[in-house]
Amino acid sequence: MLKKLIEEKGYIRLDGGTGTMLQKNGMPAGAVPEVYNITEPERIIAVNRAYAQAGADIICANTFGANRLKMKKTGYSPDELIRAGVRNAKKAAEGTNALVALDIGPIGQLLEPLGTLTFEEAYDIFREEIIAGEEADVITIETMTDLYETKAALLAAKENSNKPVLVTMTFEESGRTFTGCSAAAMAMTLEGLGADAIGINCSLGPKELYPVAEEICRWTNLPVIVKPNAGLPDPVTGEFSVKPKEFAEALAEMTGIGVRIFGGCCGTTPEHMRALYEKLDSIAILPLQEKDIPAAVCSASSVVTITEPRMIGERINPTGKKRFQQALRENDISYVLSQAIEQTDAGADILDVNAGMPGIDEKEMMVRLVKAIQSVTDVPLQLDSTKPEVLEAALRVYNGKPVVNSVNGEQASLNAILPLCKKYGAAVVGLTLDENGIPDKAKGRFKIAEKILTAAENAGIPKRDVYIDCLTLTVSAEQSGAQETLKALNRVKTELGLKTVLGVSNISFGLPNREAVNRTFLTMALQQGLDLPILNPNITSMAEAVRAYKVLTALDKNSVSYIEWYGSAQPAKAAQQTESKTPDLGYAMEHGLAEECGKITETLLADHEPMDIVNNMLIPALDKAGALFEQGKIFLPQLILTAGAAQAAFGVIKEKLASSQDAPVSKGKIVLATVKGDVHDIGKNIVKVLLENYGFTVIDLGKDVPPETIVNAAIENNVPLVGLSALMTTTLDAMRDTIVLLSEKYPECRTMVGGAVLTPEYAKQIKADYYAKDAKQAVDIAKEIIG
Amino acid sequence: MLSLDSINRAETLRYMGFGEGIPDSHFTERINAMEKELIKTAVPRFVWKSEPLVSDEDILSAGGIILAGNDIRAHLEGCTHVVFMAATLSIQTDMLISRTQTRNIGDAHILDALAGAGIEQICGKAEFLIKEQFPEKYMTWRYSAGYGDFPIELQSELAAYLDAQRKIGLTVTETSLMIPKKSVTAVIGIADKPLPQKRSGCTSCNMRDICNFRRNGVHCGNA
């Protein structure tokens, strides 16, 4: 529908501001515009009609904020407000050709991980709006700043209607939204998810938005929308600065970069629109040419182009890793996160995420891991599973454009996986194997690659999003195999023009000095055209090979990146060592040197039993810090730094214990949570680290946790103690409710409470068993109860 | 646009719970490093609007917002207008603090305190810029929802009135918590005549009995 309109007229006319028009016409500050749909429909119709009569092709119904959270206090349901809003707009459009858009704005609450709304709740809120707006002709989603929320809205629109969807987000002059989403990430994610047109609205005037519009146009072949404000309002008078003529001229400039859908946002009026349409009608607008878009994937804030070799980190995978398996079994997500951060710091460009192991619910774990990992790193993810239902669950909650690992040449696999990649806009790894296994020769693998490409294109996946894996076989088993892999890789790259991916570590299985074989094979593969090596970036020599390769092939211009990585590393390290001479564990802990603590512990493990280090070094050092703290000789922040450093040492010890299959020693389990409605979790996390240091197993339920969840976790794990944190006066009620429910359902469990606004008196009043004034006291309480 | 620069160290140490302690060189180095991170990451923003103050019998309001409670009434005595303002260190700051917790909880604790002092700095700068718009007038200090008997629930009304989500990316949860966390909303009174020097201290604060600062022998920065 949109494309047809553009073909006919060269461009599409949207309308201008609604809220600012209503205010101008006497709507008092603080009034809810959507309620006017029912109470004062004639005012709404008048604004809608002014735009329809000015010549808009699409007018937006007054439904922007009509979601169930924002409308809660109005006494009206989103359904009645939206139906009335669409009806009003339809009435206003009578006698014109204007189509009516169901207009959807942000929910008004921030989504996870930093906000309180889950992705699934957001989807449900939008779904309700989409269904209520069924009488509209198109859907506009606008003024979005969070890509995750935008994805929830767009998915809800695509899954609950057949209307064209126009999506715009609000960018600042920096080219990013408030939440850090870049124009490129926005474009590739929303195009992938099936938006019909994408672009920008609100925030700035037309001139300031030009560079952002240009960037979006570079990354999409969809029609691009621009709806600027009429400049900025004066904080005293409320007047907007950009007048109709200036507005029209600045927007008309954007036809040159490929913008084809025009309208206005705050402060724009029917006069602005009339001037705009007149101006656009007076210039020649050429049909858009399809352009080449670089292969790339992204998170919400970081785009990785596959225009040079990029490293995919392979460590988030339980296969063959005991410590990792233990972490998944025990729901120890923080271990997985440390793996994500370690690889990111080592320079991984993309992280592979695999949650498949016997005995756990892979789908549920995959969703948890994807949500948790994307909260700690900006690096795009590669979702790794053989099960379509696991992949689909992960694709839904991923924020950005991911890679799917993988599809293969089997028809069943192609049929199941490719439609998912198409629907969610993911790139896909194609393995060159099929019903008959892995072909011995390069020719056979190349044929499968061709088959995968054809199937992907038939499924509507662009060629640039198909990455082929020609499969590494163990060289000690089949020595000529390495050459066949490389041959196939080269042909896929040069003859099919596809990006290539390859796990390199398998090559050396069964050989001594595996690293040398891996590194050499990696270098050979890069030379044959490998784009995406899957490897362990923490192994220095592997990452070095990739970086050196980019220098030698002039991909790393002036060796800038190489020098950044290695230029100052050696001297800095030397300086550090001379400064601290021969640091012992106690010294490193006392001064909060986490990295040192980890390294010293590793060294100590060579001739000490892990538990000896814990009992004879770590715990005494912690006790010493605790005693100094109580004597007022050191202060809370120093105690916390010491605890953080000890945490690094414990990490190394746990790894060792897991690999030697010694049962990890736990003093007992404790449930910790920040209560419902509260998002302040740093205090709770400090308590967690200290408790773990002292050997307690902490079941960390996170923040904003409802009473039922806390009580259920306490019962399920049969814990003797629950710790609750709240920072705000407004959330103390939730703390009390939790204690009431706990004493009802699980009376033998003790509670301790803490947080900035709590006092011993209040703790007593809400019948908490213990009040912990700080993290140290929380440990003392745990020791008293559990031992 | 505002920017964050060198952050008040004494205030930061106080937020951290450093009491009367003096950090050693290692610790100071850590604070310096975290301060650099924060300044690099935070994208401070603010928004404001002024409205005439309306006193209708017993009800005080401005721009349709009812200013409930005795404390705000006392605070605005002698004022003709109010400024509503909101400021934030941005969600990037929340993200930085949250991510740092996974790496090193001690560093996160330092960052959290720095950001607490940082948002005060930004509010101070914003206030300075607002003041420039009223050259002949006199301004009270910032009064926030949740001070004294000024209801915290007003937080969401103020944010909605200022269109703070759209303008500066500030949202308020149903429990009146602001996200980004390092954010402030406030009311400032504007008067034609000099205002009496009111102590903006604990005596006028209804939180005084449960305040952790007071318990530790310090105060929250408005004294």
Short mmCIF file of C-alpha atoms in Angstrom, two decimals, chain A residues 23 29-30 64 69-70 72-73 106-110 114-116 143 145 149 170 172 177-181 201-203 229 233 235-236 265-266 301 334 337-338 341 344-345 374-378 579 587 590-594 635-638 640-641 643-645 647 676-683 685-686 689 703 728-732 755-761 771 773, chain B residues 1 13 15-27 29-31 43 45 47-51 63-65 90-113 133-134 146 152-153 155-157 160-161 163-182 207 209-213 215-216:
data_model
loop_
_atom_site.label_atom_id
_atom_site.label_comp_id
_atom_site.label_asym_id
_atom_site.label_seq_id
_atom_site.Cartn_x
_atom_site.Cartn_y
_atom_site.Cartn_z
CA GLN A 23 -3.17 22.66 23.81
CA ALA A 29 -2.12 21.28 30.95
CA GLY A 30 -2.42 17.97 32.70
CA PHE A 64 -0.84 7.85 21.03
CA LEU A 69 -0.72 1.78 32.06
CA LYS A 70 -1.05 5.40 31.03
CA LYS A 72 -5.20 3.52 34.35
CA LYS A 73 -6.16 6.68 36.22
CA PRO A 106 5.72 4.53 24.18
CA ILE A 107 4.12 2.82 27.18
CA GLY A 108 5.69 5.33 29.55
CA GLN A 109 7.55 2.75 31.64
CA LEU A 110 11.02 1.56 30.84
CA LEU A 114 17.00 -1.32 33.56
CA GLY A 115 13.27 -0.74 33.89
CA THR A 116 10.51 -2.77 35.49
CA THR A 143 8.35 8.56 19.41
CA THR A 145 13.47 5.64 22.22
CA GLU A 149 10.01 -1.60 23.32
CA THR A 170 13.21 9.69 18.38
CA GLU A 172 19.06 13.18 19.48
CA THR A 177 18.11 7.70 21.12
CA PHE A 178 17.95 8.30 24.87
CA THR A 179 18.57 4.62 25.48
CA GLY A 180 21.59 4.56 23.16
CA CYS A 181 20.03 2.95 20.08
CA ASN A 201 10.02 11.72 14.61
CA CYS A 202 10.01 14.38 17.32
CA SER A 203 12.94 15.67 19.41
CA ASN A 229 9.28 19.08 15.55
CA PRO A 233 9.72 25.25 22.37
CA PRO A 235 10.34 27.10 28.16
CA VAL A 236 8.49 30.26 29.22
CA CYS A 265 5.52 16.30 15.19
CA CYS A 266 5.31 18.67 18.19
CA SER A 301 23.58 0.10 20.55
CA SER A 334 26.41 -14.46 37.19
CA LEU A 337 27.77 -13.22 32.66
CA SER A 338 31.39 -13.26 33.74
CA ILE A 341 32.29 -10.00 29.93
CA THR A 344 33.91 -9.00 25.36
CA ASP A 345 36.98 -7.59 27.09
CA GLN A 374 22.32 -8.43 26.61
CA SER A 375 22.05 -6.53 29.90
CA VAL A 376 25.81 -6.64 30.48
CA THR A 377 27.28 -6.33 26.99
CA ASP A 378 26.63 -4.44 23.76
CA GLU A 579 54.98 -0.83 41.91
CA TYR A 587 47.77 -7.29 50.20
CA GLU A 590 43.17 -5.27 51.27
CA HIS A 591 43.63 -2.91 48.35
CA GLY A 592 40.78 -4.28 46.31
CA LEU A 593 42.96 -5.47 43.41
CA ALA A 594 40.53 -7.93 41.88
CA PHE A 635 35.10 2.09 56.04
CA LEU A 636 32.30 0.43 54.14
CA PRO A 637 33.63 1.20 50.65
CA GLN A 638 36.97 -0.37 51.50
CA ILE A 640 33.26 -3.73 49.68
CA LEU A 641 36.35 -3.38 47.50
CA ALA A 643 34.93 -8.33 49.06
CA GLY A 644 34.97 -7.64 45.33
CA ALA A 645 38.60 -8.68 45.12
CA GLN A 647 35.14 -12.61 44.66
CA LYS A 676 8.46 -5.50 44.44
CA GLY A 677 8.38 -1.99 43.00
CA ASP A 678 12.01 -1.23 43.84
CA VAL A 679 14.77 -1.29 41.27
CA HIS A 680 17.70 -0.34 43.49
CA ASP A 681 19.79 -3.44 43.73
CA ILE A 682 23.37 -2.39 44.39
CA GLY A 683 22.99 -2.78 48.15
CA ASN A 685 24.32 -7.18 45.39
CA ILE A 686 26.95 -6.04 47.88
CA VAL A 689 29.06 -10.83 47.31
CA LYS A 703 15.07 -6.62 41.82
CA MET A 728 12.55 3.83 48.93
CA THR A 729 9.80 4.65 51.39
CA THR A 730 7.29 3.81 48.69
CA THR A 731 8.42 0.20 48.56
CA LEU A 732 8.50 -0.55 52.28
CA GLY A 755 18.23 -0.58 52.82
CA ALA A 756 18.67 3.16 53.08
CA VAL A 757 15.28 4.12 54.50
CA LEU A 758 15.00 1.25 56.95
CA THR A 759 15.48 1.62 60.66
CA PRO A 760 15.66 -1.01 63.42
CA GLU A 761 12.31 0.32 64.64
CA TYR A 771 17.74 -5.65 60.76
CA LYS A 773 22.57 -2.00 59.01
CA MET B 1 23.42 21.00 26.98
CA LEU B 13 32.78 9.95 50.04
CA TYR B 15 27.39 8.98 49.95
CA MET B 16 29.71 5.98 50.02
CA GLY B 17 29.56 5.77 53.78
CA PHE B 18 33.14 6.86 54.26
CA GLY B 19 32.28 8.73 57.42
CA GLU B 20 35.29 10.56 58.71
CA GLY B 21 37.72 8.25 56.94
CA ILE B 22 40.38 9.39 54.52
CA PRO B 23 40.87 7.17 51.49
CA ASP B 24 44.40 5.90 50.82
CA SER B 25 46.15 6.35 47.48
CA HIS B 26 44.88 3.04 46.08
CA PHE B 27 41.35 3.99 46.88
CA GLU B 29 43.03 6.03 42.29
CA ARG B 30 39.91 3.88 42.05
CA ILE B 31 37.66 6.84 42.57
CA VAL B 43 24.60 12.19 29.16
CA ARG B 45 19.89 16.44 30.52
CA VAL B 47 14.00 20.24 31.29
CA TRP B 48 12.03 22.98 33.01
CA LYS B 49 8.93 25.14 32.77
CA SER B 50 7.66 28.02 34.84
CA GLU B 51 4.07 28.66 35.91
CA GLY B 63 0.07 24.74 35.96
CA GLY B 64 -2.80 22.58 37.18
CA ILE B 65 -0.55 20.68 39.59
CA SER B 90 20.70 9.30 31.63
CA ILE B 91 20.00 5.61 31.39
CA GLN B 92 23.59 5.11 30.20
CA THR B 93 24.64 5.91 33.76
CA ASP B 94 22.30 3.24 35.16
CA MET B 95 23.69 0.84 32.63
CA LEU B 96 27.27 1.64 33.58
CA ILE B 97 26.61 1.10 37.28
CA SER B 98 24.65 -2.06 36.66
CA ARG B 99 27.28 -3.55 34.36
CA THR B 100 30.11 -2.62 36.68
CA GLN B 101 28.42 -4.67 39.40
CA THR B 102 29.07 -7.78 37.35
CA ARG B 103 32.75 -6.91 37.02
CA ASN B 104 33.56 -5.51 40.44
CA ILE B 105 31.07 -4.65 43.12
CA GLY B 106 33.47 -2.25 44.86
CA ASP B 107 33.86 -0.17 41.72
CA ALA B 108 30.09 -0.16 41.25
CA HIS B 109 29.64 1.12 44.77
CA ILE B 110 32.05 3.98 44.05
CA LEU B 111 30.27 4.78 40.77
CA ASP B 112 26.90 4.82 42.48
CA ALA B 113 28.11 7.42 44.96
CA GLN B 133 16.09 33.65 32.75
CA PHE B 134 14.80 35.58 35.76
CA GLY B 146 9.17 13.20 49.03
CA ILE B 152 6.37 11.51 46.62
CA GLU B 153 3.45 10.49 44.37
CA GLN B 155 6.88 12.63 41.05
CA SER B 156 4.91 11.07 38.19
CA GLU B 157 2.67 14.11 37.80
CA ALA B 160 4.16 13.98 32.92
CA TYR B 161 3.69 17.73 33.11
CA ASP B 163 6.85 15.66 29.22
CA ALA B 164 10.03 14.33 30.75
CA GLN B 165 10.06 10.99 28.99
CA ARG B 166 9.99 12.64 25.59
CA LYS B 167 12.29 15.51 26.52
CA ILE B 168 14.96 13.90 28.69
CA GLY B 169 14.17 10.17 28.77
CA LEU B 170 12.90 10.17 32.36
CA THR B 171 10.20 7.71 33.44
CA VAL B 172 8.51 7.17 36.81
CA THR B 173 7.39 3.74 37.99
CA GLU B 174 4.06 3.04 39.65
CA THR B 175 5.92 3.11 42.98
CA SER B 176 7.13 6.66 42.24
CA LEU B 177 10.69 5.59 41.50
CA MET B 178 12.50 7.43 38.78
CA ILE B 179 14.26 5.56 36.01
CA PRO B 180 17.02 6.51 35.15
CA LYS B 181 17.76 6.21 38.86
CA LYS B 182 20.11 9.16 39.07
CA MET B 207 12.29 12.31 57.12
CA ASP B 209 13.50 10.53 62.25
CA ILE B 210 14.35 7.81 59.80
CA CYS B 211 17.20 9.43 57.92
CA ASN B 212 20.39 7.42 57.58
CA PHE B 213 22.51 10.51 57.09
CA ARG B 215 21.92 8.61 62.11
CA ASN B 216 25.49 8.71 60.90
#
